[in-house]
XYZ file of C-alpha atoms in Angstrom:
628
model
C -1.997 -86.134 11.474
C -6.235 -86.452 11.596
C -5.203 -86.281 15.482
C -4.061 -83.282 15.142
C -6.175 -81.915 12.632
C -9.347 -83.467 14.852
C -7.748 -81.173 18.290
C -6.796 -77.892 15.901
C -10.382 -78.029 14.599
C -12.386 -78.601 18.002
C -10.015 -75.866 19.904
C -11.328 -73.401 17.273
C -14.635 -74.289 17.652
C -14.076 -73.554 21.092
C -12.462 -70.466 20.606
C -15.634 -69.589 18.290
C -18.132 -70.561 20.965
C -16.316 -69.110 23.719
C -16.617 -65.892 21.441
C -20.497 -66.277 21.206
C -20.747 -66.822 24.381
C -19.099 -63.392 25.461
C -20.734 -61.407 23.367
C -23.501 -58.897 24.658
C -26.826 -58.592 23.773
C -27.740 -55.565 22.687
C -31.114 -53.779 23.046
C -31.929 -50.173 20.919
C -34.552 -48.082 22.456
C -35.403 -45.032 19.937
C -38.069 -42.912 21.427
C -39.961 -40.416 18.916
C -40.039 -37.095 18.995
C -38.518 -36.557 22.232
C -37.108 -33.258 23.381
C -33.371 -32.355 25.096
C -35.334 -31.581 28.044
C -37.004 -34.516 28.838
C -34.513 -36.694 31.005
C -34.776 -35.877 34.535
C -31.168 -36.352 35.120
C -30.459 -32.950 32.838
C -32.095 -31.236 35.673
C -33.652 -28.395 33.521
C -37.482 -28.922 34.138
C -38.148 -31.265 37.622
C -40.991 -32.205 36.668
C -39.623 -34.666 34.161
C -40.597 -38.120 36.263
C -37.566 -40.597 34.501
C -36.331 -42.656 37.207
C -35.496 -45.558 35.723
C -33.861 -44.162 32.642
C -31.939 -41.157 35.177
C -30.469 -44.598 36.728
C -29.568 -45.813 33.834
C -27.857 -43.373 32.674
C -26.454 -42.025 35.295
C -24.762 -45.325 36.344
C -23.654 -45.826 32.542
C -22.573 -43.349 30.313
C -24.329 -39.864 29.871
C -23.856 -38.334 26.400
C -24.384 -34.597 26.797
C -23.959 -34.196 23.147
C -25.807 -36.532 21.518
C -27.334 -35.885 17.975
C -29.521 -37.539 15.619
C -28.255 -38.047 12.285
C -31.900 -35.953 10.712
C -34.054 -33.741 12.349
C -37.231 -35.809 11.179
C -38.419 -39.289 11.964
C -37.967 -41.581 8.150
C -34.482 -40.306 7.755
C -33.383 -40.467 11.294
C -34.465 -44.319 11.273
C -33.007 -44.679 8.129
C -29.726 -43.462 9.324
C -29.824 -45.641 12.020
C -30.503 -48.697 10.661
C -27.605 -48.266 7.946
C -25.316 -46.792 9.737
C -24.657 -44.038 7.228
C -25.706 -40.425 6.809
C -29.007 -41.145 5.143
C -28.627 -38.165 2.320
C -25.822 -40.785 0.809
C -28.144 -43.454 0.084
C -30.429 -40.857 -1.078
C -33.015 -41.082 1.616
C -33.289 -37.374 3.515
C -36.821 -36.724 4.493
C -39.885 -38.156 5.357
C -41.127 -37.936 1.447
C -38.023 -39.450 0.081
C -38.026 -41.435 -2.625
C -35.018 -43.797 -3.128
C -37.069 -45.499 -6.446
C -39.647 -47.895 -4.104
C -42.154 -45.211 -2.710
C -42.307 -42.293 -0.826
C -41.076 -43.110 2.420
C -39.765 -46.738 1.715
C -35.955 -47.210 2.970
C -34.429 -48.618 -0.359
C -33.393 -52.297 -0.590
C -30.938 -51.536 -3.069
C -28.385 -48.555 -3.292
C -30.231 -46.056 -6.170
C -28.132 -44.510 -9.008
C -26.003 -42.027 -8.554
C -24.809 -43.431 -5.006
C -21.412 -44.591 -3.990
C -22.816 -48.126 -3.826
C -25.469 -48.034 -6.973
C -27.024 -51.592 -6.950
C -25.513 -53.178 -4.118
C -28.494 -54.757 -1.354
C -28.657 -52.004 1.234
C -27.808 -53.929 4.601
C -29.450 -52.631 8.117
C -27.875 -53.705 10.951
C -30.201 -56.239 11.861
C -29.033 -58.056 8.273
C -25.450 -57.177 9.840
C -26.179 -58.644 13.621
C -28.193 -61.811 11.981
C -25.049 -62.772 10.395
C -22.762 -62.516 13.087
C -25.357 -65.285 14.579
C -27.575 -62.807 16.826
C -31.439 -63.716 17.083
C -32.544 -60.211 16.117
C -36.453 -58.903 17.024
C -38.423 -55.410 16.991
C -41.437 -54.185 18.432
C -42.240 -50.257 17.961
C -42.751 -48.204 15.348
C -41.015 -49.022 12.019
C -41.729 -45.918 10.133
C -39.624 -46.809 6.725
C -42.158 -48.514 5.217
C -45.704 -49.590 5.195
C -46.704 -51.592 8.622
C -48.968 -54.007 8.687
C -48.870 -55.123 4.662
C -49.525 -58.151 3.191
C -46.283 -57.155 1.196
C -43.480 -57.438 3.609
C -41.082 -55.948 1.779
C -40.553 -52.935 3.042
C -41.290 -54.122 6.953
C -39.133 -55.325 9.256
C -39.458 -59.188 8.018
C -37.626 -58.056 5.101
C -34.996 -56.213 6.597
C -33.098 -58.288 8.820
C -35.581 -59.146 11.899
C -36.337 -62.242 12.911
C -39.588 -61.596 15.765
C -41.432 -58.603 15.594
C -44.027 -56.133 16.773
C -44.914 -53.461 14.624
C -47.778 -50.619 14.196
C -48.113 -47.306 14.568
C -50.603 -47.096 17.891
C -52.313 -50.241 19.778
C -53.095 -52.063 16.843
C -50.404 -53.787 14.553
C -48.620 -57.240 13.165
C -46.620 -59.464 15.056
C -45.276 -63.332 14.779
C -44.879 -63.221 18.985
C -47.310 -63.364 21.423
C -46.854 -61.782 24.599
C -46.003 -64.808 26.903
C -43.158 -65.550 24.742
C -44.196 -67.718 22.023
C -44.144 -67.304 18.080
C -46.990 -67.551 15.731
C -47.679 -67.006 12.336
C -47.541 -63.835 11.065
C -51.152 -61.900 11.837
C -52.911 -58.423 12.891
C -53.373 -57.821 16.466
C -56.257 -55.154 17.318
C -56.868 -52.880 19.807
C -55.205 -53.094 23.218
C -55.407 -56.058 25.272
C -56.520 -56.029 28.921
C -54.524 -54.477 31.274
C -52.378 -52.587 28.803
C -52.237 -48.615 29.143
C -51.465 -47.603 26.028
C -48.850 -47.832 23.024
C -46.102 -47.615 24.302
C -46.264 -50.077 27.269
C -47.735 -52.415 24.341
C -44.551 -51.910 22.747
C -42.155 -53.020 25.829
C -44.236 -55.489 26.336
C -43.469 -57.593 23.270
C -39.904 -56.240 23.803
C -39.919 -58.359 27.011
C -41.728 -61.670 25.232
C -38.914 -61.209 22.741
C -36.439 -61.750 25.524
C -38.012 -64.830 26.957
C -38.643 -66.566 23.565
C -34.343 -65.966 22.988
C -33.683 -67.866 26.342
C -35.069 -70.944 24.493
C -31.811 -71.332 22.390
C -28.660 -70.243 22.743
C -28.142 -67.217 20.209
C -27.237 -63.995 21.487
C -29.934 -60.964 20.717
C -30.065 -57.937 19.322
C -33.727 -55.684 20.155
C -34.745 -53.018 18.277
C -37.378 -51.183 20.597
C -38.649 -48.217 19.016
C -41.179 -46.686 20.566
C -43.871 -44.556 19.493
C -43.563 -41.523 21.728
C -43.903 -39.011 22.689
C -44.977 -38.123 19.420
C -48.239 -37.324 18.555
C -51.082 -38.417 18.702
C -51.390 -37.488 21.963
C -52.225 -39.456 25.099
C -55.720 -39.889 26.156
C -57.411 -38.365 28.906
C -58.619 -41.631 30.098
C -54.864 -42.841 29.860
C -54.327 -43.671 33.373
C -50.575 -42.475 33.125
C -52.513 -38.609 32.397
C -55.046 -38.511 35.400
C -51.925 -39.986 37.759
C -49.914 -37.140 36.061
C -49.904 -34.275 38.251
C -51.464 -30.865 37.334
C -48.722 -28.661 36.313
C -49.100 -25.006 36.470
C -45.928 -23.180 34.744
C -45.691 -19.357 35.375
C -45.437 -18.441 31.293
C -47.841 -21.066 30.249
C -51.385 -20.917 29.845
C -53.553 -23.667 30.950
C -54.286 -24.940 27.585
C -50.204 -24.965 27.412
C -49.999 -26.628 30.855
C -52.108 -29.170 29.877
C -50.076 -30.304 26.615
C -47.307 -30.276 28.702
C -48.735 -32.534 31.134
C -49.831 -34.762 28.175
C -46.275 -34.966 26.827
C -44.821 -35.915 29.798
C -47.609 -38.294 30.943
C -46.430 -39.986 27.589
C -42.880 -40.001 28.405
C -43.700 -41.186 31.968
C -45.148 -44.686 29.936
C -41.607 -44.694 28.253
C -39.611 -44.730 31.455
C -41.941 -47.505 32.515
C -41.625 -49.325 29.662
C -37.996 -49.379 29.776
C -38.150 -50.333 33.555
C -39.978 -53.185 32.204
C -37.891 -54.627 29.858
C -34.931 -54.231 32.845
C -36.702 -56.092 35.249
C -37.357 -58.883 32.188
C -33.773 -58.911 31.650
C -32.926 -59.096 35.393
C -35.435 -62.143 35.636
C -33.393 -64.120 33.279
C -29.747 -62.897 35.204
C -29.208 -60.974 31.468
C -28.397 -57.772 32.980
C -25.036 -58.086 33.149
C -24.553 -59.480 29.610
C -26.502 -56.913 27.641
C -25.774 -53.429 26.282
C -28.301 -50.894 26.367
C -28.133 -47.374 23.893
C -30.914 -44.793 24.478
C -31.642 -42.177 21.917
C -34.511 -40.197 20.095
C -34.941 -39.563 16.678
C -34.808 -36.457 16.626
C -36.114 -32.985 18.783
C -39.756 -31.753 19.707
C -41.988 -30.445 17.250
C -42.671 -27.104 16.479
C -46.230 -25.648 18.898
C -48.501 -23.864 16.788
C -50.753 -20.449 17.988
C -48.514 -17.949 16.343
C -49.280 -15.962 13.396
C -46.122 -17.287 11.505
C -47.350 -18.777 7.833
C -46.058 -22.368 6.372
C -44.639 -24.128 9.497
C -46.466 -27.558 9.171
C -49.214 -29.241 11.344
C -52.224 -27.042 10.891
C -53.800 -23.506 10.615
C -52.348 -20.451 11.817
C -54.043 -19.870 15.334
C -54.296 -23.666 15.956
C -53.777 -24.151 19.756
C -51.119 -26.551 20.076
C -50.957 -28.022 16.257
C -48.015 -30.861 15.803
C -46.994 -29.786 20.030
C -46.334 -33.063 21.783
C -46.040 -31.643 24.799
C -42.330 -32.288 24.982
C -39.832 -29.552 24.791
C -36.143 -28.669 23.939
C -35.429 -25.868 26.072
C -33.225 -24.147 26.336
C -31.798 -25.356 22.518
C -32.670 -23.359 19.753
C -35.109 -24.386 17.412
C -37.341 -27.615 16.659
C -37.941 -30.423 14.652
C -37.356 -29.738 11.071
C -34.296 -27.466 11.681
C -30.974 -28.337 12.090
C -30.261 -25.988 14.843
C -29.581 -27.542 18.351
C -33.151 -28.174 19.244
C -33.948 -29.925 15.843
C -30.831 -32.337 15.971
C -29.732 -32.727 19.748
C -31.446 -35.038 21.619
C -31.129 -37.209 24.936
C -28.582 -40.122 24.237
C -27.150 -42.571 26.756
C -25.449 -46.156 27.308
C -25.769 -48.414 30.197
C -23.531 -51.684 30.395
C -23.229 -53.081 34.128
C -19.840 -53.878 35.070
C -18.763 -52.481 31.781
C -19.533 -49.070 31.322
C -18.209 -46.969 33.560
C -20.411 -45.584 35.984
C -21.031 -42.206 36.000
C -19.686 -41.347 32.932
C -20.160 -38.203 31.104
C -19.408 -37.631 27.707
C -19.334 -33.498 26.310
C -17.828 -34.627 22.593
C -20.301 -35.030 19.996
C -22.016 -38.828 20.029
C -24.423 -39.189 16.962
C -26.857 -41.571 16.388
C -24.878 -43.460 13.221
C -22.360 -44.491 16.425
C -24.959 -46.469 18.011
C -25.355 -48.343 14.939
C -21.342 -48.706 14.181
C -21.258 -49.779 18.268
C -23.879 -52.315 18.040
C -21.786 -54.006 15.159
C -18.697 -53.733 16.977
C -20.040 -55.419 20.255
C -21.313 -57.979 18.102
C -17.732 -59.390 16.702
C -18.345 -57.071 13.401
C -16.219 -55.300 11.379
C -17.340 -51.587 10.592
C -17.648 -51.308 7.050
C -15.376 -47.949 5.343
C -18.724 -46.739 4.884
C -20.209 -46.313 7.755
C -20.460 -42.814 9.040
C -20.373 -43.444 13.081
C -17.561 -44.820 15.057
C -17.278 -47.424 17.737
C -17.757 -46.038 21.387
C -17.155 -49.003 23.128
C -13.306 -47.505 24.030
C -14.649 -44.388 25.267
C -17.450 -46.021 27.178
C -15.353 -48.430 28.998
C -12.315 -45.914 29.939
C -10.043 -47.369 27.793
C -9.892 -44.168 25.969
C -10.088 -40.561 27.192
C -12.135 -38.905 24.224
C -13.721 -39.825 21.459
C -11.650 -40.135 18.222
C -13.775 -39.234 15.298
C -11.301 -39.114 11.474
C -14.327 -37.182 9.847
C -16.682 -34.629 10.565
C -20.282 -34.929 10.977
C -22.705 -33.462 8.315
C -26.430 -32.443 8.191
C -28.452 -31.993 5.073
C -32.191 -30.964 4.706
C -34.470 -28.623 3.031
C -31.978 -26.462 1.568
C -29.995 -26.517 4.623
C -27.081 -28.158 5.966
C -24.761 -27.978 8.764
C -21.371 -29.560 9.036
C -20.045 -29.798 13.107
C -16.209 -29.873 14.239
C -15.060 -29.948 17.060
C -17.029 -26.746 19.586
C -17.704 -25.632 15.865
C -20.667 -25.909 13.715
C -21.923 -24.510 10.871
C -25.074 -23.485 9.271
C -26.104 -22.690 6.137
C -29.035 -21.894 3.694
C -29.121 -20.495 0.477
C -29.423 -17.269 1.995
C -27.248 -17.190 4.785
C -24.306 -18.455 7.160
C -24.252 -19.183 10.349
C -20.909 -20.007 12.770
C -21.429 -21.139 16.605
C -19.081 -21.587 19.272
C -21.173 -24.728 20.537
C -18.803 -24.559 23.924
C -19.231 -21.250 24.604
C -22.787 -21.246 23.021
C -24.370 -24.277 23.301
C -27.771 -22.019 22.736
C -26.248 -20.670 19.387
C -27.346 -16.630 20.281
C -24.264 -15.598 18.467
C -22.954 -15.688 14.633
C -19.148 -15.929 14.485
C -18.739 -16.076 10.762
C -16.673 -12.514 10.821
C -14.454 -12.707 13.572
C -13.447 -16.313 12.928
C -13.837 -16.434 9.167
C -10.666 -18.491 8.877
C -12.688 -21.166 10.732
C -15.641 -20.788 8.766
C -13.854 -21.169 5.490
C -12.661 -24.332 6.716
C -15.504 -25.829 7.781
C -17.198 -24.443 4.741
C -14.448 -26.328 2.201
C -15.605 -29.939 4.320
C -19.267 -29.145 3.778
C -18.641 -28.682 -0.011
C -16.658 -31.810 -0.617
C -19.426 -34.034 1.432
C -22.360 -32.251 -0.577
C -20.234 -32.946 -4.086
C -20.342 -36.181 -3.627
C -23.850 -36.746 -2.477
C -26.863 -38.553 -5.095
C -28.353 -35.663 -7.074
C -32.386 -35.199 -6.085
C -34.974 -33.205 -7.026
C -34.970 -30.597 -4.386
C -38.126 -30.527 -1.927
C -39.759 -27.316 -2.085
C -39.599 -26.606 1.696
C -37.202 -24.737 2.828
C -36.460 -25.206 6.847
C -34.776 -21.890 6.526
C -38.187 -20.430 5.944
C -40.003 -22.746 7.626
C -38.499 -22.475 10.619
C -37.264 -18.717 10.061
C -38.795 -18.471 14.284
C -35.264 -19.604 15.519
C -33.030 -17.379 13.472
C -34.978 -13.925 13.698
C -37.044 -14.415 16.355
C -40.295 -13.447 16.887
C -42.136 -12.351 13.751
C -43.302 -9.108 13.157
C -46.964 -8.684 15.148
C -46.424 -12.385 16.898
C -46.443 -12.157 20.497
C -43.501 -13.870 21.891
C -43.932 -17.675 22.225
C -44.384 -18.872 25.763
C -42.996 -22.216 25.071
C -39.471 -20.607 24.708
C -39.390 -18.897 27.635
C -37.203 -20.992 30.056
C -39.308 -21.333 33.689
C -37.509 -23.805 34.755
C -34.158 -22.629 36.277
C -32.655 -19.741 37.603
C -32.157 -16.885 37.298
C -35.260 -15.819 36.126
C -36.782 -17.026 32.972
C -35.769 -15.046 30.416
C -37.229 -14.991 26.201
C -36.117 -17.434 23.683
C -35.080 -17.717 21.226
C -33.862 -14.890 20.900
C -32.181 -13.194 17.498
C -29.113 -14.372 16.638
C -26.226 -11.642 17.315
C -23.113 -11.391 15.295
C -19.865 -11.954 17.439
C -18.605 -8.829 18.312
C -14.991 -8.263 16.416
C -11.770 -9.079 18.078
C -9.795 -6.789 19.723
C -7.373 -6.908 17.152
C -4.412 -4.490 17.820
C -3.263 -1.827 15.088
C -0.230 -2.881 13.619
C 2.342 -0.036 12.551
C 5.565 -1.037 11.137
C 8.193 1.399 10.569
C 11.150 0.292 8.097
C 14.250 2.745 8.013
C 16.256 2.992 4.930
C 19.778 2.354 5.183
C 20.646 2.727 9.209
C 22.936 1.177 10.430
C 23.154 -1.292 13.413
C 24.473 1.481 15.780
C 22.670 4.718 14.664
C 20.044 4.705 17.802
C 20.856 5.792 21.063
C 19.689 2.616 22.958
C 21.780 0.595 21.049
C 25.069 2.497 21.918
C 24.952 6.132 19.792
C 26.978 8.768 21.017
C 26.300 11.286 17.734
C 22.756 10.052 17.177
C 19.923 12.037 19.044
C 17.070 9.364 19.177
C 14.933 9.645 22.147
C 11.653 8.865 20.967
C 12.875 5.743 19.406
C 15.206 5.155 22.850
C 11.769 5.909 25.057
C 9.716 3.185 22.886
C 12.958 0.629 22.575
C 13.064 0.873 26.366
C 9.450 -0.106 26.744
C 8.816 -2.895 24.461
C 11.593 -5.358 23.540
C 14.738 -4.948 21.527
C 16.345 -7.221 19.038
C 20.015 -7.114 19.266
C 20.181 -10.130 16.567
C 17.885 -9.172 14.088
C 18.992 -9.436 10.377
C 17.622 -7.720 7.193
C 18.301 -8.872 3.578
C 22.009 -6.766 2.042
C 19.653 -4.157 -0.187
C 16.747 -2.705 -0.527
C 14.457 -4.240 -2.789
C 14.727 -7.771 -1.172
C 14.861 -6.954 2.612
C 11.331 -5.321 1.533
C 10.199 -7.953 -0.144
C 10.969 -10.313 2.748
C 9.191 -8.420 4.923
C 5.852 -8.055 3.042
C 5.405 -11.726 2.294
C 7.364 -13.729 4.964
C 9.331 -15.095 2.148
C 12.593 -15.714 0.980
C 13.474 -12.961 -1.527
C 15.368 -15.892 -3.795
C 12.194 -17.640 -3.983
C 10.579 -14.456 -6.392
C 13.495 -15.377 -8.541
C 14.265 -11.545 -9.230
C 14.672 -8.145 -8.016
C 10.899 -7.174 -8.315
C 8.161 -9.281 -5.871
C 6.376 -10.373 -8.749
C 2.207 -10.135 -8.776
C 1.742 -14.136 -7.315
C 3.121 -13.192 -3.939
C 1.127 -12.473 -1.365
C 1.693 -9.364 1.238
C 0.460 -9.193 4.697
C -1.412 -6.179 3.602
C -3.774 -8.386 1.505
C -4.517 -11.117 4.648
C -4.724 -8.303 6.530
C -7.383 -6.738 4.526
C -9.051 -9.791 4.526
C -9.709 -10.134 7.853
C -10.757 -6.837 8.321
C -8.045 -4.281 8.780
C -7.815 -1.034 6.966
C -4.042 -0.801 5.237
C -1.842 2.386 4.347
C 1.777 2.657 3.165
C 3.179 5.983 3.391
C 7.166 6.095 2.362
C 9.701 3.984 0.009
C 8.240 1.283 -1.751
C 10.974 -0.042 -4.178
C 9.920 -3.749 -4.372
C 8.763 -3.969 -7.937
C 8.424 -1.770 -11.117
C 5.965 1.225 -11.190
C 3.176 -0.671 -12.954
C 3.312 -3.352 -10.334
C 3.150 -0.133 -7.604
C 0.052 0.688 -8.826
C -1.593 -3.077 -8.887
C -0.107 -3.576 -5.220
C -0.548 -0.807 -3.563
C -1.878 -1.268 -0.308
């Protein structure tokens, strides 16, 4: 019997380690602040220079609707981390607090949450358990950095090895050959090192070597701080290699930001090429999982005469501009329109994701997190808000199957997406877009699909029920970033940056105002109801006494009905008719007051309603109330 026992108990161990020993590593890369136009391989501005991450994603999977879960950088990290929409842990903008500080992810679910004072696990706490050596090196941004108080860094939240600052200088226990040390401040940039963000892969890539000395899967969280501002330096040799760029809408102060931003983004692309060519060192490549996303869009540019959009005076060349863009989406960072929320997303797996892959469904961020789990052996918690991709990326699946909606919620606006739907709202307004037939959102659809609105309306009111209640920030991204909706503002020239002069046909303004759909061609509707006649009193259906030609002319035209059935009398064949109902389920001769007539959804959806003739389906007080 211990025989046995002895051989059950090493085959599962086997089983176990085999297990381990299949699992993928999996590396994050979250850029910051980074714009839907800037990956080369969306072809909408060439002189985006991402090779290695074009490569990437073109021979993985290419998500051409990927979204953050916020539309600003604490609760977009937040979000991530969790794995849940980051309003239900109470945690929606950069000035949240959740009862530890303003801007400090909570350890502990507040009050009022669905999980009050249960730890609040990131997945680096989840990956950690499943036996993953987990590490970070970027810009944390949920907490203070470089404290003598760890609490709130990444130390305390699930990472074992870790870089993290917010430019060259920062705290670390690696060094960057690989070995740990003690934690302790690193200043400055060392020698040889461009800037931030190639810091940043750097101690991606001496996390990588110091896993190879054990045998623990691992799980990197590179975050990197770009392109966001501040911007790069002139000196930066990734700016003076940059070219000159010279756009036709763009004046040279503009051209120059530009260049900056994508300068920046340049260092990204070689950053990740770095931490490929560590991987491929170490024959990892095949093993590990790579998901791309940004937090969020580009900021808004400032040098328009539009008051209360953050980042500095009216008039201020450039303000909060990174030089990175979202054209041709509509609106920025802060808003929850396309350009505040959509954001370049990929996957790469070799020999597991299938090259070439292009994905139009909606992939959020909160599905990299619920992916990561699942790749590591996890099981994704009921609460988690994102879904595994892993069957989608590896053509086991056709499309992505998603039981819930995604939601949006932030100053005094929210959107809830479905589908090609999505909808906006404010406490002023409503806003419906077709995102498949107007991925730009240049037209409002909340009249002639109000059916679809309502619906999506209902979703967004049982989510925001259930959500903590906060005090309310007083911005308002409606008015804040009113520039999207209306467009320009009254005596504001038109803003250069959203003029498209990158693509044919010609380059056109942006954004423009929003339009509302044009209405249906809905046909008039004119339904004539004899009293009485019976089946053979028309001349197209065999009557030799009846003159009917009229009737015989339209009969002959259109389609006649030589089965069609009415109730025995009056009252109850009319009744039928106006509600689609049974008359037997009014439960007497008169269509009582709860039914509803076609007339009244009708009317509801726009049309005008007469009826002229015999009514006779309820008494003459009820005529009165119902009449059409």
């Amino acid at each position: 019997m211990k025989k046995y026992l002895i051989i059950g108990l090493f085959s599962v161990f086997c089983i176990m380690a085999s297990a381990m020993a299949n699992r993928p590593n999996v590396i994050l890369i979250y850029t910051d602040d980074h714009g839907y136009t800037d990956l080369g391989l969306f072809g909408i501005d060439k002189h985006v220079d991402t090779p290695v991450m074009d490569k990437l994603a073109s021979g993985g999977a290419l998500m051409k609707a990927g979204y953050s879960s916020a539309p600003q950088c604490v609760p977009s990290r937040a979000g991530l981390m969790v794995g849940r929409i980051q309003n239900e842990f109470a945690f929606p903008h950069n000035q949240s607090d959740a009862g530890e500080g303003s801007g400090r992810m909570p350890r502990i679910y507040p009050k009022g949450t669905d999980k009050a004072g249960k730890p609040v696990l990131t997945i680096a706490d989840r990956m950690k358990k499943l036996g993953y050596l987990t590490g970070f090196s970027g810009k944390w941004h949920l907490g203070p950095s470089n404290s003598s108080n760890p609490k709130h860094d990444p130390r305390a939240r699930g990472f074992d090895y870790y870089w993290t600052g917010s430019m060259e200088s920062g705290s670390t226990n690696l060094t960057l050959d690989g070995k740990t040390v003690e934690h302790q401040d690193r200043k400055g940039l060392p020698e040889g090192i461009a800037n931030r963000v190639i810091l940043q892969g750097k101690y991606g890539e001496s996390f990588i070597d110091f896993s190879q000395d054990g045998d623990k899967p691992f799980f990197l969280y590179l975050p990197l701080y770009a392109p966001h501002i501040p911007l790069i330096k002139k000196s930066d040799p990734y700016y003076q290699k940059f070219p000159k760029l010279d756009y036709p809408h763009y004046e040279n102060w503009r051209d120059d930001r530009r260049r900056m931003g994508l300068a920046l983004i340049k260092s990204i692309d070689d950053a990740v090429g770095g931490v490929m060519t560590k991987l491929r060192e170490h024959g990892l490549e095949e093993n590990t999982m790579i998901l791309f996303a940004s937090d969020n869009g580009a900021p808004s540019k400032m040098g328009r005469e539009e008051p209360g959009l953050p980042g500095g005076a009216p008039g201020t060349k450039g303000g909060v501009w990174n030089g990175s863009n979202n054209v041709p989406m509509r609106g920025e960072k802060g808003s929850l329109f396309e350009g505040g929320i959509r954001v370049p997303m990929f996957a790469y797996w070799k020999n597991e994701i299938i090259p070439g892959t292009v994905i139009q469904e909606m992939v959020t961020t909160l599905d990299l997190t619920a992916t990561t789990l699942k790749a590591g052996g996890g099981v994704i918690p009921d609460e988690f808000d994102g879904v595994d991709l892993l069957p989608r990326l590896t053509g086991r699946v056709a499309k992505i199957e998603r039981v819930e909606p995604m939601f949006w919620d932030f100053w005094h606006t929210q959107v809830v997406r479905i589908g090609d739907w999505k909808l906006w709202r404010s406490n002023k307004q409503e806003l419906l877009f077709n995102l498949a037939k107007d991925p730009y959102e240049l037209t409002n659809r909340m009249q002639s699909e109000a059916k679809i609105a309502d619906r999506l309306r209902k979703k967004l009111d049982l989510w925001s029920v259930t959500l903590p209640r906060l005090n309310k920030s007083d911005r308002d991204a409606s008015e804040v970033f009113a520039w999207p909706l209306e467009g320009a503002p009254a005596r504001t020239q038109p803003d250069p940056r959203y003029l498209v002069p990158y693509t044919d046909p010609k380059p056109a303004p942006y954004p423009a105002p929003i339009k509302k759909a044009e209405k249906s061609k809905q046909p008039n509707i004119l339904i004539i109801f004899t009293d009485d006649q019976g089946y053979a009193d028309l001349g197209c259906f065999g009557s030799k006494e009846n003159q009917t030609p009229v009737l015989d002319n339209l009969a002959g035209e259109g389609t006649m009905f030589t089965s069609f059935y009415a109730q025995p009398v009056c009252g109850p064949s009319r009744s039928a008719l106006l509600t689609g109902r049974y008359p037997v389920r009014s439960k007497g001769w008169s269509m009582p007051a709860s039914e509803i007539t076609f007339a009244e959804m009708l009317k509801e959806v726009g049309y005008q309603t007469a009826c002229v003739g015999k009514w006779d389906v309820s008494n003459r007080k009820a005529i009165v109330e119902r009449m059409p």
